[in-house]
PDB file of C-alpha atoms in Angstrom:
ATOM      1  CA  MET A   1      46.822 172.997  93.542  1.00  0.00           C
ATOM      2  CA  VAL A   2      50.437 172.057  94.275  1.00  0.00           C
ATOM      3  CA  LEU A   3      51.137 168.352  94.685  1.00  0.00           C
ATOM      4  CA  LYS A   4      53.687 167.205  97.229  1.00  0.00           C
ATOM      5  CA  GLU A   5      56.387 164.933  95.852  1.00  0.00           C
ATOM      6  CA  TYR A   6      56.924 162.078  98.298  1.00  0.00           C
ATOM      7  CA  ASN A   7      60.436 160.876  99.148  1.00  0.00           C
ATOM      8  CA  MET A   8      59.914 157.559  97.364  1.00  0.00           C
ATOM      9  CA  ILE A   9      58.977 159.298  94.095  1.00  0.00           C
ATOM     10  CA  LYS A  10      61.859 161.732  94.527  1.00  0.00           C
ATOM     11  CA  ASP A  11      64.272 158.818  95.081  1.00  0.00           C
ATOM     12  CA  ILE A  12      63.003 157.057  91.953  1.00  0.00           C
ATOM     13  CA  ARG A  13      63.480 160.211  89.874  1.00  0.00           C
ATOM     14  CA  GLU A  14      67.027 160.610  91.227  1.00  0.00           C
ATOM     15  CA  THR A  15      68.080 157.002  90.485  1.00  0.00           C
ATOM     16  CA  PRO A  16      70.068 157.783  87.292  1.00  0.00           C
ATOM     17  CA  PHE A  17      72.050 160.505  89.109  1.00  0.00           C
ATOM     18  CA  ALA A  18      72.586 158.213  92.107  1.00  0.00           C
ATOM     19  CA  LEU A  19      73.916 155.369  89.940  1.00  0.00           C
ATOM     20  CA  LYS A  20      76.319 157.708  88.156  1.00  0.00           C
ATOM     21  CA  SER A  21      77.480 159.097  91.496  1.00  0.00           C
ATOM     22  CA  VAL A  22      78.060 155.606  92.940  1.00  0.00           C
ATOM     23  CA  LEU A  23      80.133 154.586  89.925  1.00  0.00           C
ATOM     24  CA  GLU A  24      82.305 157.688  90.284  1.00  0.00           C
ATOM     25  CA  GLU A  25      82.710 157.217  94.037  1.00  0.00           C
ATOM     26  CA  THR A  26      83.780 153.566  93.790  1.00  0.00           C
ATOM     27  CA  LYS A  27      87.180 154.795  92.646  1.00  0.00           C
ATOM     28  CA  LYS A  28      87.775 155.658  96.298  1.00  0.00           C
ATOM     29  CA  PHE A  29      87.702 151.960  97.158  1.00  0.00           C
ATOM     30  CA  ASP A  30      91.176 151.573  95.654  1.00  0.00           C
ATOM     31  CA  SER A  31      92.710 153.205  98.732  1.00  0.00           C
ATOM     32  CA  LEU A  32      90.861 150.749 100.974  1.00  0.00           C
ATOM     33  CA  LYS A  33      91.855 147.785  98.811  1.00  0.00           C
ATOM     34  CA  ALA A  34      95.526 148.681  99.269  1.00  0.00           C
ATOM     35  CA  SER A  35      95.138 148.494 103.054  1.00  0.00           C
ATOM     36  CA  GLU A  36      92.667 145.627 103.353  1.00  0.00           C
ATOM     37  CA  TYR A  37      95.121 143.435 105.253  1.00  0.00           C
ATOM     38  CA  ARG A  38      95.627 146.176 107.841  1.00  0.00           C
ATOM     39  CA  PHE A  39      92.129 145.633 109.214  1.00  0.00           C
ATOM     40  CA  LYS A  40      91.414 142.705 111.514  1.00  0.00           C
ATOM     41  CA  LYS A  41      87.850 143.770 112.372  1.00  0.00           C
ATOM     42  CA  ALA A  42      85.117 145.485 110.376  1.00  0.00           C
ATOM     43  CA  PHE A  43      82.017 147.034 111.904  1.00  0.00           C
ATOM     44  CA  PHE A  44      79.179 148.109 109.622  1.00  0.00           C
ATOM     45  CA  ILE A  45      76.769 150.376 111.512  1.00  0.00           C
ATOM     46  CA  GLY A  46      73.598 152.336 110.928  1.00  0.00           C
ATOM     47  CA  CYS A  47      70.155 153.139 112.307  1.00  0.00           C
ATOM     48  CA  GLY A  48      66.799 152.099 110.878  1.00  0.00           C
ATOM     49  CA  SER A  49      66.953 151.310 107.155  1.00  0.00           C
ATOM     50  CA  SER A  50      70.641 152.262 107.141  1.00  0.00           C
ATOM     51  CA  TYR A  51      71.268 149.392 109.559  1.00  0.00           C
ATOM     52  CA  TYR A  52      69.663 147.044 107.028  1.00  0.00           C
ATOM     53  CA  ALA A  53      72.044 148.416 104.413  1.00  0.00           C
ATOM     54  CA  ALA A  54      74.882 147.596 106.847  1.00  0.00           C
ATOM     55  CA  LEU A  55      73.647 144.002 107.042  1.00  0.00           C
ATOM     56  CA  TYR A  56      73.876 143.770 103.269  1.00  0.00           C
ATOM     57  CA  GLY A  57      77.273 145.475 103.176  1.00  0.00           C
ATOM     58  CA  ILE A  58      78.857 143.028 105.591  1.00  0.00           C
ATOM     59  CA  TRP A  59      77.827 139.940 103.624  1.00  0.00           C
ATOM     60  CA  PRO A  60      80.982 139.582 101.442  1.00  0.00           C
ATOM     61  CA  LEU A  61      83.253 139.916 104.482  1.00  0.00           C
ATOM     62  CA  LEU A  62      81.564 137.060 106.319  1.00  0.00           C
ATOM     63  CA  LYS A  63      83.319 134.634 103.962  1.00  0.00           C
ATOM     64  CA  ASN A  64      86.756 136.162 104.627  1.00  0.00           C
ATOM     65  CA  ASP A  65      88.817 134.235 107.180  1.00  0.00           C
ATOM     66  CA  ASN A  66      91.218 137.151 107.696  1.00  0.00           C
ATOM     67  CA  ILE A  67      88.754 139.618 109.204  1.00  0.00           C
ATOM     68  CA  LEU A  68      86.079 139.536 111.897  1.00  0.00           C
ATOM     69  CA  ALA A  69      82.959 141.228 110.530  1.00  0.00           C
ATOM     70  CA  TYR A  70      80.035 142.688 112.465  1.00  0.00           C
ATOM     71  CA  ALA A  71      76.854 144.526 111.464  1.00  0.00           C
ATOM     72  CA  LEU A  72      75.357 146.455 114.359  1.00  0.00           C
ATOM     73  CA  PRO A  73      72.943 149.254 115.110  1.00  0.00           C
ATOM     74  CA  SER A  74      75.077 152.323 115.868  1.00  0.00           C
ATOM     75  CA  SER A  75      73.874 152.468 119.472  1.00  0.00           C
ATOM     76  CA  GLU A  76      74.906 148.833 120.042  1.00  0.00           C
ATOM     77  CA  LEU A  77      78.446 149.605 118.954  1.00  0.00           C
ATOM     78  CA  LEU A  78      78.540 152.602 121.296  1.00  0.00           C
ATOM     79  CA  ILE A  79      77.112 150.760 124.301  1.00  0.00           C
ATOM     80  CA  ASN A  80      78.325 147.168 124.009  1.00  0.00           C
ATOM     81  CA  PHE A  81      81.165 146.801 121.510  1.00  0.00           C
ATOM     82  CA  MET A  82      83.340 149.916 121.816  1.00  0.00           C
ATOM     83  CA  ASP A  83      86.012 148.014 123.766  1.00  0.00           C
ATOM     84  CA  MET A  84      86.680 145.931 120.616  1.00  0.00           C
ATOM     85  CA  VAL A  85      87.435 148.997 118.451  1.00  0.00           C
ATOM     86  CA  ASP A  86      91.110 149.807 117.892  1.00  0.00           C
ATOM     87  CA  GLU A  87      93.572 150.904 115.187  1.00  0.00           C
ATOM     88  CA  LYS A  88      93.060 147.612 113.310  1.00  0.00           C
ATOM     89  CA  SER A  89      89.325 148.260 112.952  1.00  0.00           C
ATOM     90  CA  LEU A  90      87.396 149.479 109.928  1.00  0.00           C
ATOM     91  CA  ILE A  91      84.154 151.262 110.818  1.00  0.00           C
ATOM     92  CA  VAL A  92      81.635 151.773 108.003  1.00  0.00           C
ATOM     93  CA  GLY A  93      78.781 154.056 109.007  1.00  0.00           C
ATOM     94  CA  THR A  94      75.691 154.385 106.834  1.00  0.00           C
ATOM     95  CA  SER A  95      73.284 157.299 107.188  1.00  0.00           C
ATOM     96  CA  ARG A  96      70.813 158.374 104.532  1.00  0.00           C
ATOM     97  CA  SER A  97      70.746 161.927 105.878  1.00  0.00           C
ATOM     98  CA  GLY A  98      74.426 162.044 106.818  1.00  0.00           C
ATOM     99  CA  LYS A  99      73.544 163.418 110.227  1.00  0.00           C
ATOM    100  CA  THR A 100      72.012 160.535 112.217  1.00  0.00           C
ATOM    101  CA  ALA A 101      73.136 161.316 115.768  1.00  0.00           C
ATOM    102  CA  GLU A 102      74.019 157.792 116.942  1.00  0.00           C
ATOM    103  CA  THR A 103      75.921 156.962 113.757  1.00  0.00           C
ATOM    104  CA  VAL A 104      77.857 160.234 113.762  1.00  0.00           C
ATOM    105  CA  THR A 105      78.700 159.823 117.462  1.00  0.00           C
ATOM    106  CA  ALA A 106      79.819 156.218 116.943  1.00  0.00           C
ATOM    107  CA  LEU A 107      82.044 157.221 114.012  1.00  0.00           C
ATOM    108  CA  GLU A 108      83.565 160.105 116.014  1.00  0.00           C
ATOM    109  CA  THR A 109      84.263 157.854 118.999  1.00  0.00           C
ATOM    110  CA  CYS A 110      85.773 155.092 116.857  1.00  0.00           C
ATOM    111  CA  LYS A 111      88.031 157.553 115.040  1.00  0.00           C
ATOM    112  CA  LYS A 112      89.321 158.818 118.403  1.00  0.00           C
ATOM    113  CA  ARG A 113      90.174 155.198 119.275  1.00  0.00           C
ATOM    114  CA  GLY A 114      92.330 154.968 116.127  1.00  0.00           C
ATOM    115  CA  ALA A 115      89.908 153.122 113.844  1.00  0.00           C
ATOM    116  CA  TYR A 116      89.678 153.921 110.129  1.00  0.00           C
ATOM    117  CA  THR A 117      86.213 155.379 109.482  1.00  0.00           C
ATOM    118  CA  LEU A 118      84.243 155.358 106.255  1.00  0.00           C
ATOM    119  CA  GLY A 119      80.864 157.040 105.831  1.00  0.00           C
ATOM    120  CA  PHE A 120      78.117 156.295 103.319  1.00  0.00           C
ATOM    121  CA  THR A 121      75.391 158.873 102.694  1.00  0.00           C
ATOM    122  CA  ILE A 122      73.350 160.345  99.865  1.00  0.00           C
ATOM    123  CA  GLU A 123      73.539 163.895 101.203  1.00  0.00           C
ATOM    124  CA  LYS A 124      76.573 166.079 100.485  1.00  0.00           C
ATOM    125  CA  GLU A 125      78.386 168.208 103.038  1.00  0.00           C
ATOM    126  CA  THR A 126      76.730 166.798 106.145  1.00  0.00           C
ATOM    127  CA  LYS A 127      78.144 165.971 109.572  1.00  0.00           C
ATOM    128  CA  ILE A 128      79.281 162.500 108.500  1.00  0.00           C
ATOM    129  CA  PHE A 129      81.822 164.136 106.149  1.00  0.00           C
ATOM    130  CA  ASP A 130      83.366 165.975 109.110  1.00  0.00           C
ATOM    131  CA  VAL A 131      83.870 162.914 111.331  1.00  0.00           C
ATOM    132  CA  THR A 132      85.124 160.231 108.921  1.00  0.00           C
ATOM    133  CA  ASP A 133      88.411 159.540 107.161  1.00  0.00           C
ATOM    134  CA  GLU A 134      86.530 159.058 103.870  1.00  0.00           C
ATOM    135  CA  THR A 135      82.915 159.510 102.841  1.00  0.00           C
ATOM    136  CA  ILE A 136      81.126 158.099  99.849  1.00  0.00           C
TER     137      ILE A 136
END
């Protein structure tokens, strides 16, 4: 009898690799640090549990007086907040799969409006890599 490995168990087993990967990828933040004063607005977006990750990600920026920070479901950004996105905006999209339709569409649309886009995913070579300026 073959037992199915559930996603939670798989994620637990992959934790050491994930931590190592995150540490290596944080080197990319240096390029963002150099341009942090360029951004006047930051939008952290996602769907489902990725939206909750966006809520956590925005927390440090809420104390910064130099930048307006928002955490939104991807669809909310697309429908209600797109008129606020411009070349002085940082858009951080989170998607566990890297192919969540609303998040990918929001990132594509924001990039076309001149925003700097950053994607977070655990899957390599997915759609989010194609539509963002940087992906971690």
